[in-house]
Amino acid sequence: MEGEAVHRLCGTRVRGASGMGSSVNAGGFEHLSVRFTPNVLLWSAVMVGTLLAAIMLGLAMDQRFVGLRLTDEPRLAIPVPSEGVWIEGIRSGSPAAEQPGAGIPASTSALVAITGFDGTRIPIGPEDLLEEPDALATYADMSAFFARQDRIAAILRQPFVDLEIQPMFGEAQTHRIDPQRQRPVSSLPLAFWIQIGVGLAGFWIGAWIWALRHGEWAPRFLAIAGAGLMISAFPAAVYSTRELAIPGGLFRVLSAFNSIGALTFGVGMIGLFLIYPRKLVAPRWLWVPALVLGAWKLVDLLEWVEGPGLGRHLPIVVAMLAIIVLVGLQFRATRGNPRDRAALTWLGLAVTVGAGAFVATVIAPTLLGLGAALSQGEAFLFFLLIYVGVALGVARFRLFQLDEWAFRILFYVVGVLLLLVIDAILIVTIVDERAPAFALSLLVVALAWLPLRDMLARLVLRRTEPARENLFRQVMDVALTPPGRDQQARWRTLLEDAFRPLSIAPGHEARTPALVDDGLALAVPGPGGLPGYRLDYADGGSKLFSLRDAELAAELTAMLANALESRKAYEKGVAEERERIARDIHDNIGVQLMGALHSTDYGRKDLMIRETLTDLRDIVNNASNPDLSFDELLADLRSQISEHLFAAGVAMEWRAESAGPAVLPLATAHTLRSIVREAVHNALKHGKARTISIVVRLEGEAIAMSVADDGSGFDPDRVQAGNGLANMQARVSGLGGRLTVASGAGGTRIAAVFPADTERNTQ
């Protein structure tokens, strides 16, 4: 079933996220994606994200580094007014830390100005540490800010820079430093890595879902939103964590991409809730959000409005309101459908809380001129809630119809990424050589990640399988219970214990266990005549059924079917053994006892009774001599029959023919002996015969025999057959032979032909 799911995921037909067909054709986009497997697509996304993250890291490090940790809000118990920006600390090993004498006083002084080698002096103020330039009131203010950043960055690139430091108490000081040409990785603050991590997580998780469902629009919109988050977070990571300034042109470009990424995220999320979990609009309207927000971005780029408040922040707020409205409409549309309602509740809550918290703490306050309530770098963590929620929603509610097997791809990718990251860290820090670093990182991943992966799989996927030994015991209980209501009740109890469905109903016909309504229910066929059942809402309604559940149901039904077949075979064997004993007693014991009854020779009577007891033991133990030759069998049989007929005063004609010595198997010898005895017994008892003719021939691979008498005969069509004829017919049919009975006024003839098992013939 998993192979079928993968084939369905990689198919070329476009489907809606709710399973409804869609006439939307993505053109070249879809044509390109279906050529590659989900692994290839996901790894491509991983490489693209990693490459872009490396570029952002390069831009963040390609800055002149002084080594000052600056803040516009000094952390003092008693506020002290000062000019410039407060020096919160000095990084060890930096140019600022290598000053002679007492050095630059940290935590008790402020940077008020910088002067370049050419004598250009620029005062430094809190506005130079502005984290997000689109918080300014007008585009003119933004342009002035970018120009000022460019001048400061140009001074920092000169051979030396004079820093004017104003201590809390005392005279101003000037410290000449030579800025480091590249910023160390260790100096990048946590906010940088948070924004890079959030961007990668959003892009990779969106790409993960899209790689597995690239033929549907809902995963595409989620991937677009993830790409938008990365496009927004990556540039912000560079400029929001700068030490003091970066070139103005670079700052302007990064800020523009940050805005484009935010609107792209909005386009993706609006499109997602237009189509998932229920299709609210026709496919041709899915492009409207992109057109509207794209046009709004064009207005921002051309500066046709007063400032970034209207050009950048307002469309983001409008997009967030649109998402909330669409979630409400979807909530109404999914009424009466628990599966869609569960998916919407989980996804809608994640998006509303994550994106809504970012808008409420950063965008909306800035739009209202109140200032951001949180640092942008910290606020990006809210977006991580969205994509963590998506990943957990895939596991619990099978969002986008993905099953547990989808996580195998993600876990393996994470394992490889950890291997590369640990390898890079070891090379940069403590291990210089490539081979030992890789070996050590491989050991760390093997010892740490693989056990952690299994633990995460149990926690995330919520694998709670019942104990197999208990299920096997219950299967055997069902199989050994006599057919009827008790057996059906135990079969139902077995399914309830294995899957704990919220409801279970009989009567569902299915050849094999199958998921119904994308996992809302599980159809289980009834093996061996037991009723089939439909199980709704797994685990008491807390999750949907998965392919793993269908596989377990298939295993249980196959196990139960085999157990029921084994029981039927056992009962059939018991019944056949009972019939054999009954036939042997009727055909052999009865004939011999009748012969003893008619015998007037007491010595012979005792001999026949002893032979009868011997035959009785053989019948019970089924231990007749299997190595009795054909000639010996006929001689013994002729002796017994002739004595019976002599005692009854009936003449016998005997003729036996064979191509040579042969040994008959037990079943064949027993059948031959029983048919002759029963036929003779019937002729003596019912036919009033004067002569009985017996003919036995071993012809190649078959035995042909007949017993004929000259008695009064009977009409086979009018006389009901007794046990004797029925037993003879059963014996011959059991060997694959044919029995015929012909009777009339001139007597009765019983003839049979059956295989002799020539594999045991000896020449």
PDB file of N, CA and C in Angstrom, residues 594-654:
ATOM      1  N   MET A 594     -20.944 -61.980  10.497  1.00  0.00           N
ATOM      2  CA  MET A 594     -22.008 -62.763   9.871  1.00  0.00           C
ATOM      3  C   MET A 594     -21.484 -64.131   9.424  1.00  0.00           C
ATOM      4  N   GLY A 595     -20.232 -64.130   8.881  1.00  0.00           N
ATOM      5  CA  GLY A 595     -19.631 -65.410   8.505  1.00  0.00           C
ATOM      6  C   GLY A 595     -19.469 -66.322   9.693  1.00  0.00           C
ATOM      7  N   ALA A 596     -19.043 -65.776  10.824  1.00  0.00           N
ATOM      8  CA  ALA A 596     -18.906 -66.595  12.031  1.00  0.00           C
ATOM      9  C   ALA A 596     -20.254 -67.101  12.501  1.00  0.00           C
ATOM     10  N   LEU A 597     -21.291 -66.280  12.331  1.00  0.00           N
ATOM     11  CA  LEU A 597     -22.632 -66.671  12.743  1.00  0.00           C
ATOM     12  C   LEU A 597     -23.130 -67.864  11.926  1.00  0.00           C
ATOM     13  N   HIS A 598     -22.849 -67.860  10.618  1.00  0.00           N
ATOM     14  CA  HIS A 598     -23.334 -68.933   9.746  1.00  0.00           C
ATOM     15  C   HIS A 598     -22.452 -70.177   9.787  1.00  0.00           C
ATOM     16  N   SER A 599     -21.261 -70.092  10.353  1.00  0.00           N
ATOM     17  CA  SER A 599     -20.365 -71.245  10.366  1.00  0.00           C
ATOM     18  C   SER A 599     -20.806 -72.245  11.419  1.00  0.00           C
ATOM     19  N   THR A 600     -20.783 -73.541  11.026  1.00  0.00           N
ATOM     20  CA  THR A 600     -21.156 -74.619  11.968  1.00  0.00           C
ATOM     21  C   THR A 600     -19.923 -75.243  12.611  1.00  0.00           C
ATOM     22  N   ASP A 601     -18.731 -74.876  12.112  1.00  0.00           N
ATOM     23  CA  ASP A 601     -17.480 -75.385  12.656  1.00  0.00           C
ATOM     24  C   ASP A 601     -17.035 -74.440  13.763  1.00  0.00           C
ATOM     25  N   TYR A 602     -17.072 -74.958  15.017  1.00  0.00           N
ATOM     26  CA  TYR A 602     -16.754 -74.091  16.140  1.00  0.00           C
ATOM     27  C   TYR A 602     -15.300 -73.622  16.111  1.00  0.00           C
ATOM     28  N   GLY A 603     -14.411 -74.474  15.620  1.00  0.00           N
ATOM     29  CA  GLY A 603     -13.018 -74.056  15.509  1.00  0.00           C
ATOM     30  C   GLY A 603     -12.864 -72.910  14.512  1.00  0.00           C
ATOM     31  N   ARG A 604     -13.572 -73.086  13.367  1.00  0.00           N
ATOM     32  CA  ARG A 604     -13.519 -72.018  12.377  1.00  0.00           C
ATOM     33  C   ARG A 604     -14.195 -70.762  12.880  1.00  0.00           C
ATOM     34  N   LYS A 605     -15.255 -70.919  13.647  1.00  0.00           N
ATOM     35  CA  LYS A 605     -15.969 -69.759  14.208  1.00  0.00           C
ATOM     36  C   LYS A 605     -15.046 -68.966  15.117  1.00  0.00           C
ATOM     37  N   ASP A 606     -14.272 -69.689  15.976  1.00  0.00           N
ATOM     38  CA  ASP A 606     -13.344 -68.998  16.872  1.00  0.00           C
ATOM     39  C   ASP A 606     -12.275 -68.264  16.071  1.00  0.00           C
ATOM     40  N   LEU A 607     -11.779 -68.906  14.980  1.00  0.00           N
ATOM     41  CA  LEU A 607     -10.756 -68.280  14.161  1.00  0.00           C
ATOM     42  C   LEU A 607     -11.274 -66.983  13.528  1.00  0.00           C
ATOM     43  N   MET A 608     -12.483 -67.001  13.032  1.00  0.00           N
ATOM     44  CA  MET A 608     -13.060 -65.821  12.396  1.00  0.00           C
ATOM     45  C   MET A 608     -13.297 -64.697  13.414  1.00  0.00           C
ATOM     46  N   ILE A 609     -13.673 -65.066  14.642  1.00  0.00           N
ATOM     47  CA  ILE A 609     -13.876 -64.041  15.672  1.00  0.00           C
ATOM     48  C   ILE A 609     -12.541 -63.396  16.035  1.00  0.00           C
ATOM     49  N   ARG A 610     -11.458 -64.247  16.127  1.00  0.00           N
ATOM     50  CA  ARG A 610     -10.141 -63.680  16.412  1.00  0.00           C
ATOM     51  C   ARG A 610      -9.695 -62.742  15.286  1.00  0.00           C
ATOM     52  N   GLU A 611      -9.973 -63.148  14.021  1.00  0.00           N
ATOM     53  CA  GLU A 611      -9.631 -62.284  12.902  1.00  0.00           C
ATOM     54  C   GLU A 611     -10.435 -60.984  12.951  1.00  0.00           C
ATOM     55  N   THR A 612     -11.687 -61.107  13.418  1.00  0.00           N
ATOM     56  CA  THR A 612     -12.517 -59.914  13.541  1.00  0.00           C
ATOM     57  C   THR A 612     -11.929 -58.954  14.564  1.00  0.00           C
ATOM     58  N   LEU A 613     -11.459 -59.508  15.692  1.00  0.00           N
ATOM     59  CA  LEU A 613     -10.834 -58.646  16.702  1.00  0.00           C
ATOM     60  C   LEU A 613      -9.556 -57.995  16.159  1.00  0.00           C
ATOM     61  N   THR A 614      -8.791 -58.755  15.357  1.00  0.00           N
ATOM     62  CA  THR A 614      -7.585 -58.194  14.758  1.00  0.00           C
ATOM     63  C   THR A 614      -7.936 -57.052  13.808  1.00  0.00           C
ATOM     64  N   ASP A 615      -8.952 -57.288  12.968  1.00  0.00           N
ATOM     65  CA  ASP A 615      -9.398 -56.222  12.066  1.00  0.00           C
ATOM     66  C   ASP A 615      -9.905 -55.011  12.838  1.00  0.00           C
ATOM     67  N   LEU A 616     -10.563 -55.252  13.958  1.00  0.00           N
ATOM     68  CA  LEU A 616     -11.067 -54.133  14.758  1.00  0.00           C
ATOM     69  C   LEU A 616      -9.924 -53.283  15.288  1.00  0.00           C
ATOM     70  N   ARG A 617      -8.836 -53.950  15.739  1.00  0.00           N
ATOM     71  CA  ARG A 617      -7.671 -53.186  16.180  1.00  0.00           C
ATOM     72  C   ARG A 617      -7.060 -52.411  15.018  1.00  0.00           C
ATOM     73  N   ASP A 618      -7.022 -53.032  13.828  1.00  0.00           N
ATOM     74  CA  ASP A 618      -6.487 -52.330  12.660  1.00  0.00           C
ATOM     75  C   ASP A 618      -7.332 -51.115  12.299  1.00  0.00           C
ATOM     76  N   ILE A 619      -8.649 -51.272  12.453  1.00  0.00           N
ATOM     77  CA  ILE A 619      -9.530 -50.143  12.113  1.00  0.00           C
ATOM     78  C   ILE A 619      -9.288 -48.972  13.062  1.00  0.00           C
ATOM     79  N   VAL A 620      -9.168 -49.276  14.367  1.00  0.00           N
ATOM     80  CA  VAL A 620      -8.975 -48.212  15.348  1.00  0.00           C
ATOM     81  C   VAL A 620      -7.612 -47.558  15.191  1.00  0.00           C
ATOM     82  N   ASN A 621      -6.603 -48.382  14.961  1.00  0.00           N
ATOM     83  CA  ASN A 621      -5.233 -47.856  14.869  1.00  0.00           C
ATOM     84  C   ASN A 621      -4.822 -47.508  13.454  1.00  0.00           C
ATOM     85  N   ASN A 622      -5.643 -47.886  12.479  1.00  0.00           N
ATOM     86  CA  ASN A 622      -5.322 -47.651  11.062  1.00  0.00           C
ATOM     87  C   ASN A 622      -3.919 -48.189  10.761  1.00  0.00           C
ATOM     88  N   ALA A 623      -3.632 -49.405  11.279  1.00  0.00           N
ATOM     89  CA  ALA A 623      -2.282 -49.957  11.222  1.00  0.00           C
ATOM     90  C   ALA A 623      -2.218 -51.243  10.417  1.00  0.00           C
ATOM     91  N   SER A 624      -3.069 -51.410   9.435  1.00  0.00           N
ATOM     92  CA  SER A 624      -2.978 -52.583   8.574  1.00  0.00           C
ATOM     93  C   SER A 624      -1.634 -52.599   7.880  1.00  0.00           C
ATOM     94  N   ASN A 625      -1.193 -53.817   7.552  1.00  0.00           N
ATOM     95  CA  ASN A 625       0.141 -53.960   6.969  1.00  0.00           C
ATOM     96  C   ASN A 625       0.221 -53.266   5.615  1.00  0.00           C
ATOM     97  N   PRO A 626       1.016 -52.171   5.484  1.00  0.00           N
ATOM     98  CA  PRO A 626       1.065 -51.456   4.217  1.00  0.00           C
ATOM     99  C   PRO A 626       1.905 -52.169   3.177  1.00  0.00           C
ATOM    100  N   ASP A 627       2.596 -53.199   3.591  1.00  0.00           N
ATOM    101  CA  ASP A 627       3.492 -53.865   2.653  1.00  0.00           C
ATOM    102  C   ASP A 627       2.908 -55.179   2.129  1.00  0.00           C
ATOM    103  N   LEU A 628       1.602 -55.381   2.314  1.00  0.00           N
ATOM    104  CA  LEU A 628       0.961 -56.605   1.818  1.00  0.00           C
ATOM    105  C   LEU A 628       0.949 -56.584   0.295  1.00  0.00           C
ATOM    106  N   SER A 629       1.470 -57.653  -0.332  1.00  0.00           N
ATOM    107  CA  SER A 629       1.515 -57.696  -1.791  1.00  0.00           C
ATOM    108  C   SER A 629       0.124 -57.918  -2.360  1.00  0.00           C
ATOM    109  N   PHE A 630      -0.004 -57.611  -3.637  1.00  0.00           N
ATOM    110  CA  PHE A 630      -1.305 -57.786  -4.309  1.00  0.00           C
ATOM    111  C   PHE A 630      -1.740 -59.245  -4.295  1.00  0.00           C
ATOM    112  N   ASP A 631      -0.836 -60.154  -4.578  1.00  0.00           N
ATOM    113  CA  ASP A 631      -1.187 -61.587  -4.602  1.00  0.00           C
ATOM    114  C   ASP A 631      -1.567 -62.083  -3.228  1.00  0.00           C
ATOM    115  N   GLU A 632      -0.804 -61.665  -2.176  1.00  0.00           N
ATOM    116  CA  GLU A 632      -1.129 -62.085  -0.818  1.00  0.00           C
ATOM    117  C   GLU A 632      -2.476 -61.547  -0.381  1.00  0.00           C
ATOM    118  N   LEU A 633      -2.763 -60.300  -0.736  1.00  0.00           N
ATOM    119  CA  LEU A 633      -4.050 -59.713  -0.389  1.00  0.00           C
ATOM    120  C   LEU A 633      -5.195 -60.500  -1.011  1.00  0.00           C
ATOM    121  N   LEU A 634      -5.077 -60.857  -2.308  1.00  0.00           N
ATOM    122  CA  LEU A 634      -6.145 -61.591  -2.978  1.00  0.00           C
ATOM    123  C   LEU A 634      -6.299 -62.989  -2.409  1.00  0.00           C
ATOM    124  N   ALA A 635      -5.176 -63.630  -2.068  1.00  0.00           N
ATOM    125  CA  ALA A 635      -5.273 -64.987  -1.502  1.00  0.00           C
ATOM    126  C   ALA A 635      -5.991 -64.958  -0.169  1.00  0.00           C
ATOM    127  N   ASP A 636      -5.625 -64.008   0.686  1.00  0.00           N
ATOM    128  CA  ASP A 636      -6.279 -63.899   1.992  1.00  0.00           C
ATOM    129  C   ASP A 636      -7.752 -63.566   1.839  1.00  0.00           C
ATOM    130  N   LEU A 637      -8.049 -62.644   0.916  1.00  0.00           N
ATOM    131  CA  LEU A 637      -9.443 -62.247   0.701  1.00  0.00           C
ATOM    132  C   LEU A 637     -10.268 -63.403   0.143  1.00  0.00           C
ATOM    133  N   ARG A 638      -9.684 -64.154  -0.785  1.00  0.00           N
ATOM    134  CA  ARG A 638     -10.413 -65.301  -1.375  1.00  0.00           C
ATOM    135  C   ARG A 638     -10.728 -66.340  -0.312  1.00  0.00           C
ATOM    136  N   SER A 639      -9.779 -66.573   0.590  1.00  0.00           N
ATOM    137  CA  SER A 639     -10.009 -67.561   1.645  1.00  0.00           C
ATOM    138  C   SER A 639     -11.170 -67.141   2.531  1.00  0.00           C
ATOM    139  N   GLN A 640     -11.180 -65.850   2.929  1.00  0.00           N
ATOM    140  CA  GLN A 640     -12.260 -65.372   3.799  1.00  0.00           C
ATOM    141  C   GLN A 640     -13.614 -65.447   3.104  1.00  0.00           C
ATOM    142  N   ILE A 641     -13.688 -64.990   1.847  1.00  0.00           N
ATOM    143  CA  ILE A 641     -14.969 -64.955   1.145  1.00  0.00           C
ATOM    144  C   ILE A 641     -15.490 -66.367   0.864  1.00  0.00           C
ATOM    145  N   SER A 642     -14.578 -67.255   0.493  1.00  0.00           N
ATOM    146  CA  SER A 642     -15.029 -68.631   0.165  1.00  0.00           C
ATOM    147  C   SER A 642     -15.630 -69.316   1.381  1.00  0.00           C
ATOM    148  N   GLU A 643     -15.045 -69.076   2.571  1.00  0.00           N
ATOM    149  CA  GLU A 643     -15.607 -69.673   3.772  1.00  0.00           C
ATOM    150  C   GLU A 643     -17.000 -69.136   4.068  1.00  0.00           C
ATOM    151  N   HIS A 644     -17.164 -67.814   3.894  1.00  0.00           N
ATOM    152  CA  HIS A 644     -18.490 -67.228   4.128  1.00  0.00           C
ATOM    153  C   HIS A 644     -19.523 -67.841   3.171  1.00  0.00           C
ATOM    154  N   LEU A 645     -19.156 -67.935   1.888  1.00  0.00           N
ATOM    155  CA  LEU A 645     -20.110 -68.446   0.893  1.00  0.00           C
ATOM    156  C   LEU A 645     -20.375 -69.939   1.096  1.00  0.00           C
ATOM    157  N   PHE A 646     -19.332 -70.701   1.461  1.00  0.00           N
ATOM    158  CA  PHE A 646     -19.526 -72.125   1.710  1.00  0.00           C
ATOM    159  C   PHE A 646     -20.486 -72.335   2.868  1.00  0.00           C
ATOM    160  N   ALA A 647     -20.298 -71.548   3.932  1.00  0.00           N
ATOM    161  CA  ALA A 647     -21.200 -71.677   5.081  1.00  0.00           C
ATOM    162  C   ALA A 647     -22.630 -71.316   4.713  1.00  0.00           C
ATOM    163  N   ALA A 648     -22.785 -70.366   3.739  1.00  0.00           N
ATOM    164  CA  ALA A 648     -24.130 -69.962   3.337  1.00  0.00           C
ATOM    165  C   ALA A 648     -24.684 -70.825   2.216  1.00  0.00           C
ATOM    166  N   GLY A 649     -23.890 -71.789   1.708  1.00  0.00           N
ATOM    167  CA  GLY A 649     -24.352 -72.653   0.628  1.00  0.00           C
ATOM    168  C   GLY A 649     -24.414 -71.974  -0.712  1.00  0.00           C
ATOM    169  N   VAL A 650     -23.546 -71.033  -0.947  1.00  0.00           N
ATOM    170  CA  VAL A 650     -23.526 -70.277  -2.204  1.00  0.00           C
ATOM    171  C   VAL A 650     -22.216 -70.595  -2.925  1.00  0.00           C
ATOM    172  N   ALA A 651     -22.308 -70.874  -4.239  1.00  0.00           N
ATOM    173  CA  ALA A 651     -21.119 -71.176  -5.031  1.00  0.00           C
ATOM    174  C   ALA A 651     -20.365 -69.889  -5.348  1.00  0.00           C
ATOM    175  N   MET A 652     -19.026 -69.999  -5.540  1.00  0.00           N
ATOM    176  CA  MET A 652     -18.207 -68.826  -5.832  1.00  0.00           C
ATOM    177  C   MET A 652     -17.369 -69.057  -7.075  1.00  0.00           C
ATOM    178  N   GLU A 653     -17.334 -68.050  -7.928  1.00  0.00           N
ATOM    179  CA  GLU A 653     -16.422 -68.027  -9.069  1.00  0.00           C
ATOM    180  C   GLU A 653     -15.404 -66.903  -8.831  1.00  0.00           C
ATOM    181  N   TRP A 654     -14.135 -67.213  -8.860  1.00  0.00           N
ATOM    182  CA  TRP A 654     -13.076 -66.255  -8.536  1.00  0.00           C
ATOM    183  C   TRP A 654     -12.094 -66.177  -9.690  1.00  0.00           C
TER     184      TRP A 654
END
